[in-house]
Structures are given as structure tokens and as C-alpha cells.
Amino acid sequence: MTDIESRIDTTRPHTARIWNYWTGGKDNYPVDREAGDRIRALHPGIGEYAKADRLFLGRAVRHLAGQEGIRQFLDIGTGLPSADNTHEVAQRVASDARVVYVDNDPLVLAHARALLVGTSEGHTDYLEADLRDIDTILAAAAKTLDLSQPVALMLLGVVIFIEDDEESYAIVRRLLDAFAPGSHLVLSHTVTHSDMPDVDEAVAFWNEHGTPKLTQRTPAAVTRYFDGLELLEPGVVSCSAWRPETPAADVAMYAGVGRK
């Protein structure tokens, strides 16, 4: 057993693996599938969140690489590899795009090689670190990215794991402060919403049985992450409603893209 394998707890369900299960991946364990099925029974549409979030990532990255000229991406909380990872989408548009992935999950680290295959013109790197380890992240990212040039900061479904509101806002702000004007924030976050009361029950189940625990916020609280930025249309909305190719039902995962 490798050091990484010894750090993977297969006795408790884990968010990244359940997300992987819901999107049709194979990097999960029976405990994750059982929890995923129980959560889906409480909120039948929750499996669509993962798919909607992944589609949002693709649309946002294509826009930034194609329309905004962004060539550098810092993806924190990347999760398990799946189809159309950030570097694949970006380098399909611009082969010289550079991407740094950051995650603190050992199973994700075990699959890092799948992330490290990019174009010969671009560059892809991987860093094991927690979102709170800002100095570590920035120092390591600077080995691959030129922080004097615009960077897209990707925070999809990761600030939900910072329970304290002010700490979570401060983390996002400090990261953005390190980047040049023209940089962008791409963020998605599970929300609590009066129109979707069964989401709260599903989250409560998760926080009782799974790891790591997550924090819901209102759409208004999610919008606050973009304070001081120029929000791109259509603003902070259900991620399925952010510039979709075809209309899709709203999900309780809100997202937005903002320009520094």
C-alpha cells in the first residue's frame, strides 16, 4: 500500500467521491454510493448538481479562454478527474494555456497523473494544499503561472467547506488581491433556497454522516464573494442558467464569473 492509499478512508463517505459517483465516474467506494443514493432519495435532483456544475465549468472556461484572452487558470478544489477538466477545456481553445490544480484530498492526488497531461505548448501542474494555505498555493502557483498577468481563479464547490462566513470571504479576497487586473473569479456554491426546501434536508444528512462537512449560503451571500468585481452577465444564478447552450432546470448550486 502506498502512502497515498493509506490516507484514503474508505469507511466514511467523502464529497469528492460522491460527486464522482453522481457524474458516472468509477473512483468511489460502496460507502460513497450508499450515501449518494440516500442523499438522492432525500433530494432526487441533487445528482444533477454535479453535472450542472461541470457544464458550467466548461462554459466559463471556454468564455474566458476564447473571449477574454485568459491563458492562466488556478483551479482550487479541483476534485477527481473527469471529462473536460479545466486544462482540457482551456487548451482546446488555446493550446498554450497554463493550469495549476490544487486539492487536499489523497484520492485526488492519487489520480494527479490524469491531470498532468496537457498540450506541449501549454503546461499543467498539480499541488496538494488546503484552500486556507494561501501562501503555499500562491508560491507554488507562481512557478507555473505569471501572477503579473491575468489569472482565472476557479473555486467551484470548495468555499462551501469554510464554515465561517468572514473567513471564507477573506480567503477569496486575499487570493484575488495577489492577481493582476483583468483576472477573473469563477465560483460556484450550494445554496439554501425557499424554493428548494429538500436541499436543506439532504445537506443535514450529509453533515451528519459524511466528510468534510459543508455550509450552505443564500444566493445573496454567494453574490458577496464578487464584491468589488465586475460581474459578467447574467450575474450570480443557478449554474445551469449561466449562459446555457440549451435551457435547463435550476439547481441549488449558484455560480458566477467576475472580472477584477
C-alpha positions as YAML, in Angstrom:
chain: A
units: angstrom
residues:
- id: 1
  name: MET
  ca: [0.00, 0.00, 0.00]
- id: 2
  name: THR
  ca: [1.35, 3.41, -0.96]
- id: 3
  name: ASP
  ca: [1.43, 6.36, 1.42]
- id: 4
  name: ILE
  ca: [-1.39, 7.99, -0.53]
- id: 5
  name: GLU
  ca: [-3.52, 4.85, -0.45]
- id: 6
  name: SER
  ca: [-3.04, 4.54, 3.31]
- id: 7
  name: ARG
  ca: [-4.52, 8.03, 3.75]
- id: 8
  name: ILE
  ca: [-7.75, 7.23, 1.92]
- id: 9
  name: ASP
  ca: [-10.57, 6.48, 4.37]
- id: 10
  name: THR
  ca: [-12.99, 4.06, 2.72]
- id: 11
  name: THR
  ca: [-15.15, 3.69, 5.84]
- id: 12
  name: ARG
  ca: [-16.81, 7.11, 5.58]
- id: 13
  name: PRO
  ca: [-18.37, 8.71, 2.50]
- id: 14
  name: HIS
  ca: [-16.43, 11.61, 1.01]
- id: 15
  name: THR
  ca: [-17.72, 14.54, -1.01]
- id: 16
  name: ALA
  ca: [-15.31, 14.20, -3.93]
- id: 17
  name: ARG
  ca: [-16.12, 10.51, -4.36]
- id: 18
  name: ILE
  ca: [-19.89, 11.01, -4.10]
- id: 19
  name: TRP
  ca: [-19.61, 13.80, -6.68]
- id: 20
  name: ASN
  ca: [-17.67, 11.36, -8.86]
- id: 21
  name: TYR
  ca: [-20.40, 8.73, -8.41]
- id: 22
  name: TRP
  ca: [-23.16, 11.15, -9.37]
- id: 23
  name: THR
  ca: [-21.33, 12.12, -12.56]
- id: 24
  name: GLY
  ca: [-20.91, 8.50, -13.61]
- id: 25
  name: GLY
  ca: [-17.29, 8.05, -12.52]
- id: 26
  name: LYS
  ca: [-15.70, 4.92, -11.10]
- id: 27
  name: ASP
  ca: [-13.41, 6.47, -8.46]
- id: 28
  name: ASN
  ca: [-15.68, 5.79, -5.49]
- id: 29
  name: TYR
  ca: [-16.42, 3.11, -2.91]
- id: 30
  name: PRO
  ca: [-19.57, 1.29, -1.71]
- id: 31
  name: VAL
  ca: [-19.86, 3.68, 1.26]
- id: 32
  name: ASP
  ca: [-19.92, 6.63, -1.18]
- id: 33
  name: ARG
  ca: [-22.52, 5.04, -3.43]
- id: 34
  name: GLU
  ca: [-24.73, 4.20, -0.46]
- id: 35
  name: ALA
  ca: [-24.56, 7.74, 0.88]
- id: 36
  name: GLY
  ca: [-25.06, 9.16, -2.59]
- id: 37
  name: ASP
  ca: [-28.20, 7.08, -3.06]
- id: 38
  name: ARG
  ca: [-29.58, 8.09, 0.34]
- id: 39
  name: ILE
  ca: [-28.97, 11.77, -0.36]
- id: 40
  name: ARG
  ca: [-30.59, 11.42, -3.77]
- id: 41
  name: ALA
  ca: [-33.62, 9.82, -2.11]
- id: 42
  name: LEU
  ca: [-33.97, 12.91, 0.09]
- id: 43
  name: HIS
  ca: [-33.49, 15.26, -2.85]
- id: 44
  name: PRO
  ca: [-33.91, 13.41, -6.19]
- id: 45
  name: GLY
  ca: [-32.42, 16.22, -8.26]
- id: 46
  name: ILE
  ca: [-29.18, 16.54, -6.33]
- id: 47
  name: GLY
  ca: [-27.27, 14.28, -8.69]
- id: 48
  name: GLU
  ca: [-27.90, 16.86, -11.39]
- id: 49
  name: TYR
  ca: [-25.94, 19.48, -9.43]
- id: 50
  name: ALA
  ca: [-22.64, 17.77, -10.16]
- id: 51
  name: LYS
  ca: [-23.43, 17.56, -13.86]
- id: 52
  name: ALA
  ca: [-24.68, 21.16, -14.00]
- id: 53
  name: ASP
  ca: [-21.59, 22.39, -12.15]
- id: 54
  name: ARG
  ca: [-19.30, 20.55, -14.58]
- id: 55
  name: LEU
  ca: [-21.12, 22.02, -17.57]
- id: 56
  name: PHE
  ca: [-20.85, 25.48, -16.01]
- id: 57
  name: LEU
  ca: [-17.09, 24.99, -15.63]
- id: 58
  name: GLY
  ca: [-16.81, 24.20, -19.32]
- id: 59
  name: ARG
  ca: [-18.84, 27.21, -20.43]
- id: 60
  name: ALA
  ca: [-16.96, 29.58, -18.10]
- id: 61
  name: VAL
  ca: [-13.51, 28.36, -19.13]
- id: 62
  name: ARG
  ca: [-14.39, 28.45, -22.83]
- id: 63
  name: HIS
  ca: [-15.59, 32.04, -22.43]
- id: 64
  name: LEU
  ca: [-12.51, 33.14, -20.50]
- id: 65
  name: ALA
  ca: [-10.05, 31.48, -22.86]
- id: 66
  name: GLY
  ca: [-11.94, 32.38, -26.02]
- id: 67
  name: GLN
  ca: [-13.48, 35.80, -25.34]
- id: 68
  name: GLU
  ca: [-11.41, 37.26, -22.50]
- id: 69
  name: GLY
  ca: [-8.00, 36.03, -23.63]
- id: 70
  name: ILE
  ca: [-7.20, 34.33, -20.32]
- id: 71
  name: ARG
  ca: [-4.27, 31.93, -20.62]
- id: 72
  name: GLN
  ca: [-3.72, 31.09, -16.93]
- id: 73
  name: PHE
  ca: [-6.02, 29.16, -14.60]
- id: 74
  name: LEU
  ca: [-5.67, 28.36, -10.89]
- id: 75
  name: ASP
  ca: [-8.22, 25.66, -10.08]
- id: 76
  name: ILE
  ca: [-8.53, 25.13, -6.30]
- id: 77
  name: GLY
  ca: [-10.62, 22.21, -5.07]
- id: 78
  name: THR
  ca: [-10.44, 20.55, -8.44]
- id: 79
  name: GLY
  ca: [-11.88, 17.21, -7.30]
- id: 80
  name: LEU
  ca: [-11.45, 13.88, -9.04]
- id: 81
  name: PRO
  ca: [-10.55, 13.90, -12.73]
- id: 82
  name: SER
  ca: [-13.46, 13.52, -15.12]
- id: 83
  name: ALA
  ca: [-14.31, 14.54, -18.66]
- id: 84
  name: ASP
  ca: [-13.48, 18.12, -19.65]
- id: 85
  name: ASN
  ca: [-11.19, 19.12, -16.81]
- id: 86
  name: THR
  ca: [-10.14, 22.77, -16.76]
- id: 87
  name: HIS
  ca: [-6.89, 22.25, -18.67]
- id: 88
  name: GLU
  ca: [-8.63, 20.19, -21.36]
- id: 89
  name: VAL
  ca: [-11.27, 22.85, -21.97]
- id: 90
  name: ALA
  ca: [-8.79, 25.74, -21.86]
- id: 91
  name: GLN
  ca: [-6.14, 24.11, -24.04]
- id: 92
  name: ARG
  ca: [-8.76, 23.10, -26.58]
- id: 93
  name: VAL
  ca: [-9.37, 26.82, -27.06]
- id: 94
  name: ALA
  ca: [-5.77, 27.99, -26.53]
- id: 95
  name: SER
  ca: [-3.12, 25.30, -26.66]
- id: 96
  name: ASP
  ca: [-0.67, 27.47, -24.71]
- id: 97
  name: ALA
  ca: [-2.97, 27.81, -21.66]
- id: 98
  name: ARG
  ca: [-1.32, 27.07, -18.31]
- id: 99
  name: VAL
  ca: [-3.26, 25.42, -15.48]
- id: 100
  name: VAL
  ca: [-2.42, 24.70, -11.86]
- id: 101
  name: TYR
  ca: [-4.71, 22.35, -9.94]
- id: 102
  name: VAL
  ca: [-4.93, 22.43, -6.14]
- id: 103
  name: ASP
  ca: [-6.65, 19.90, -3.88]
- id: 104
  name: ASN
  ca: [-6.07, 18.40, -0.42]
- id: 105
  name: ASP
  ca: [-7.74, 15.02, -0.98]
- id: 106
  name: PRO
  ca: [-5.39, 12.00, -1.17]
- id: 107
  name: LEU
  ca: [-7.56, 10.17, -3.71]
- id: 108
  name: VAL
  ca: [-7.39, 13.19, -5.99]
- id: 109
  name: LEU
  ca: [-3.62, 13.22, -5.52]
- id: 110
  name: ALA
  ca: [-3.51, 9.53, -6.45]
- id: 111
  name: HIS
  ca: [-5.12, 10.44, -9.78]
- id: 112
  name: ALA
  ca: [-2.94, 13.51, -10.40]
- id: 113
  name: ARG
  ca: [-1.29, 11.95, -13.43]
- id: 114
  name: ALA
  ca: [-4.59, 12.16, -15.24]
- id: 115
  name: LEU
  ca: [-4.49, 15.93, -14.71]
- id: 116
  name: LEU
  ca: [-0.87, 16.37, -15.68]
- id: 117
  name: VAL
  ca: [-1.32, 15.53, -19.35]
- id: 118
  name: GLY
  ca: [-1.74, 18.70, -21.36]
- id: 119
  name: THR
  ca: [-0.59, 20.13, -24.65]
- id: 120
  name: SER
  ca: [3.10, 20.52, -25.44]
- id: 121
  name: GLU
  ca: [2.58, 24.27, -25.86]
- id: 122
  name: GLY
  ca: [0.83, 24.74, -22.51]
- id: 123
  name: HIS
  ca: [1.59, 23.50, -19.04]
- id: 124
  name: THR
  ca: [-0.36, 21.69, -16.34]
- id: 125
  name: ASP
  ca: [0.73, 21.22, -12.75]
- id: 126
  name: TYR
  ca: [-0.75, 19.87, -9.52]
- id: 127
  name: LEU
  ca: [-0.37, 20.98, -5.90]
- id: 128
  name: GLU
  ca: [-1.54, 19.27, -2.73]
- id: 129
  name: ALA
  ca: [-2.74, 22.03, -0.40]
- id: 130
  name: ASP
  ca: [-5.76, 23.21, 1.54]
- id: 131
  name: LEU
  ca: [-7.71, 26.29, 0.44]
- id: 132
  name: ARG
  ca: [-6.61, 28.00, 3.65]
- id: 133
  name: ASP
  ca: [-2.92, 27.55, 2.75]
- id: 134
  name: ILE
  ca: [-2.88, 30.73, 0.70]
- id: 135
  name: ASP
  ca: [0.85, 31.47, 0.91]
- id: 136
  name: THR
  ca: [1.70, 27.89, -0.10]
- id: 137
  name: ILE
  ca: [-0.72, 27.99, -3.01]
- id: 138
  name: LEU
  ca: [0.49, 31.33, -4.36]
- id: 139
  name: ALA
  ca: [4.17, 30.47, -4.02]
- id: 140
  name: ALA
  ca: [3.74, 27.14, -5.80]
- id: 141
  name: ALA
  ca: [1.41, 28.56, -8.46]
- id: 142
  name: ALA
  ca: [3.97, 31.27, -9.27]
- id: 143
  name: LYS
  ca: [6.34, 28.56, -10.50]
- id: 144
  name: THR
  ca: [3.92, 27.84, -13.36]
- id: 145
  name: LEU
  ca: [1.82, 30.99, -13.68]
- id: 146
  name: ASP
  ca: [2.95, 34.58, -14.21]
- id: 147
  name: LEU
  ca: [1.00, 36.38, -11.49]
- id: 148
  name: SER
  ca: [1.76, 39.75, -13.10]
- id: 149
  name: GLN
  ca: [-0.62, 38.68, -15.89]
- id: 150
  name: PRO
  ca: [-4.36, 37.92, -15.57]
- id: 151
  name: VAL
  ca: [-5.34, 34.62, -13.94]
- id: 152
  name: ALA
  ca: [-8.70, 32.88, -13.72]
- id: 153
  name: LEU
  ca: [-9.27, 31.76, -10.13]
- id: 154
  name: MET
  ca: [-11.55, 28.70, -10.20]
- id: 155
  name: LEU
  ca: [-13.37, 27.97, -6.92]
- id: 156
  name: LEU
  ca: [-16.11, 25.52, -7.82]
- id: 157
  name: GLY
  ca: [-17.86, 23.94, -4.87]
- id: 158
  name: VAL
  ca: [-14.96, 24.49, -2.49]
- id: 159
  name: VAL
  ca: [-15.67, 27.55, -0.29]
- id: 160
  name: ILE
  ca: [-18.69, 25.59, 0.98]
- id: 161
  name: PHE
  ca: [-16.19, 23.80, 3.23]
- id: 162
  name: ILE
  ca: [-15.22, 27.02, 5.04]
- id: 163
  name: GLU
  ca: [-17.87, 27.30, 7.76]
- id: 164
  name: ASP
  ca: [-17.15, 30.83, 8.94]
- id: 165
  name: ASP
  ca: [-18.55, 33.42, 6.52]
- id: 166
  name: GLU
  ca: [-15.96, 36.11, 7.14]
- id: 167
  name: GLU
  ca: [-13.08, 33.66, 6.88]
- id: 168
  name: SER
  ca: [-14.38, 32.38, 3.55]
- id: 169
  name: TYR
  ca: [-14.76, 35.91, 2.13]
- id: 170
  name: ALA
  ca: [-11.30, 36.86, 3.37]
- id: 171
  name: ILE
  ca: [-9.72, 33.82, 1.69]
- id: 172
  name: VAL
  ca: [-11.25, 34.66, -1.68]
- id: 173
  name: ARG
  ca: [-10.30, 38.33, -1.37]
- id: 174
  name: ARG
  ca: [-6.71, 37.57, -0.39]
- id: 175
  name: LEU
  ca: [-6.30, 35.25, -3.37]
- id: 176
  name: LEU
  ca: [-7.74, 37.83, -5.75]
- id: 177
  name: ASP
  ca: [-5.54, 40.56, -4.29]
- id: 178
  name: ALA
  ca: [-2.49, 38.59, -5.49]
- id: 179
  name: PHE
  ca: [-3.63, 38.68, -9.12]
- id: 180
  name: ALA
  ca: [-3.31, 41.31, -11.82]
- id: 181
  name: PRO
  ca: [-6.16, 43.46, -13.11]
- id: 182
  name: GLY
  ca: [-8.09, 41.55, -15.76]
- id: 183
  name: SER
  ca: [-8.09, 38.41, -13.62]
- id: 184
  name: HIS
  ca: [-11.40, 36.62, -13.11]
- id: 185
  name: LEU
  ca: [-13.15, 34.76, -10.30]
- id: 186
  name: VAL
  ca: [-15.20, 31.71, -11.27]
- id: 187
  name: LEU
  ca: [-17.13, 30.45, -8.23]
- id: 188
  name: SER
  ca: [-19.99, 28.04, -7.53]
- id: 189
  name: HIS
  ca: [-21.65, 27.31, -4.20]
- id: 190
  name: THR
  ca: [-24.51, 25.19, -2.85]
- id: 191
  name: VAL
  ca: [-27.34, 27.43, -1.68]
- id: 192
  name: THR
  ca: [-30.23, 27.29, 0.71]
- id: 193
  name: HIS
  ca: [-33.35, 28.47, -1.09]
- id: 194
  name: SER
  ca: [-37.01, 28.69, -0.10]
- id: 195
  name: ASP
  ca: [-37.99, 27.12, -3.42]
- id: 196
  name: MET
  ca: [-35.87, 24.02, -2.70]
- id: 197
  name: PRO
  ca: [-36.51, 23.01, 0.94]
- id: 198
  name: ASP
  ca: [-35.48, 19.38, 0.41]
- id: 199
  name: VAL
  ca: [-31.91, 20.56, -0.26]
- id: 200
  name: ASP
  ca: [-31.54, 21.53, 3.40]
- id: 201
  name: GLU
  ca: [-32.57, 18.04, 4.50]
- id: 202
  name: ALA
  ca: [-30.06, 16.44, 2.15]
- id: 203
  name: VAL
  ca: [-27.26, 18.70, 3.40]
- id: 204
  name: ALA
  ca: [-28.18, 17.95, 7.02]
- id: 205
  name: PHE
  ca: [-27.91, 14.23, 6.27]
- id: 206
  name: TRP
  ca: [-24.54, 14.74, 4.66]
- id: 207
  name: ASN
  ca: [-23.15, 16.76, 7.55]
- id: 208
  name: GLU
  ca: [-24.23, 14.04, 9.99]
- id: 209
  name: HIS
  ca: [-22.71, 11.14, 8.04]
- id: 210
  name: GLY
  ca: [-20.11, 12.44, 5.58]
- id: 211
  name: THR
  ca: [-16.84, 14.31, 5.39]
- id: 212
  name: PRO
  ca: [-15.91, 17.10, 5.04]
- id: 213
  name: LYS
  ca: [-18.94, 18.99, 6.31]
- id: 214
  name: LEU
  ca: [-20.35, 21.73, 4.13]
- id: 215
  name: THR
  ca: [-22.02, 25.09, 4.66]
- id: 216
  name: GLN
  ca: [-24.94, 26.37, 2.62]
- id: 217
  name: ARG
  ca: [-25.32, 30.08, 1.93]
- id: 218
  name: THR
  ca: [-28.08, 32.16, 0.42]
- id: 219
  name: PRO
  ca: [-27.81, 33.43, -3.16]
- id: 220
  name: ALA
  ca: [-27.18, 36.92, -1.74]
- id: 221
  name: ALA
  ca: [-24.33, 35.60, 0.42]
- id: 222
  name: VAL
  ca: [-22.79, 33.86, -2.61]
- id: 223
  name: THR
  ca: [-23.00, 37.11, -4.58]
- id: 224
  name: ARG
  ca: [-20.94, 38.79, -1.86]
- id: 225
  name: TYR
  ca: [-17.86, 36.82, -3.00]
- id: 226
  name: PHE
  ca: [-17.89, 39.03, -6.08]
- id: 227
  name: ASP
  ca: [-17.84, 42.35, -4.20]
- id: 228
  name: GLY
  ca: [-15.53, 44.77, -5.96]
- id: 229
  name: LEU
  ca: [-15.55, 42.78, -9.19]
- id: 230
  name: GLU
  ca: [-17.38, 43.42, -12.43]
- id: 231
  name: LEU
  ca: [-19.96, 40.64, -12.62]
- id: 232
  name: LEU
  ca: [-20.36, 39.16, -16.08]
- id: 233
  name: GLU
  ca: [-23.91, 38.65, -17.30]
- id: 234
  name: PRO
  ca: [-26.18, 37.07, -16.18]
- id: 235
  name: GLY
  ca: [-24.72, 37.61, -12.70]
- id: 236
  name: VAL
  ca: [-24.91, 35.04, -9.90]
- id: 237
  name: VAL
  ca: [-27.54, 32.50, -10.90]
- id: 238
  name: SER
  ca: [-28.19, 28.76, -10.82]
- id: 239
  name: CYS
  ca: [-25.14, 27.31, -12.57]
- id: 240
  name: SER
  ca: [-27.46, 25.66, -15.08]
- id: 241
  name: ALA
  ca: [-28.68, 29.16, -16.03]
- id: 242
  name: TRP
  ca: [-25.24, 30.69, -16.63]
- id: 243
  name: ARG
  ca: [-25.13, 31.09, -20.42]
- id: 244
  name: PRO
  ca: [-26.53, 27.60, -21.19]
- id: 245
  name: GLU
  ca: [-26.45, 26.20, -24.70]
- id: 246
  name: THR
  ca: [-29.95, 24.85, -24.10]
- id: 247
  name: PRO
  ca: [-32.45, 25.72, -21.34]
- id: 248
  name: ALA
  ca: [-32.13, 23.60, -18.19]
- id: 249
  name: ALA
  ca: [-33.90, 23.41, -14.84]
- id: 250
  name: ASP
  ca: [-32.45, 25.46, -11.99]
- id: 251
  name: VAL
  ca: [-30.36, 23.64, -9.39]
- id: 252
  name: ALA
  ca: [-29.44, 24.77, -5.87]
- id: 253
  name: MET
  ca: [-25.85, 25.35, -6.97]
- id: 254
  name: TYR
  ca: [-25.34, 29.03, -7.77]
- id: 255
  name: ALA
  ca: [-22.42, 30.40, -9.75]
- id: 256
  name: GLY
  ca: [-20.96, 33.50, -11.33]
- id: 257
  name: VAL
  ca: [-17.95, 34.94, -13.09]
- id: 258
  name: GLY
  ca: [-16.44, 38.30, -12.11]
- id: 259
  name: ARG
  ca: [-13.65, 40.40, -13.59]
- id: 260
  name: LYS
  ca: [-11.07, 42.25, -11.49]
...
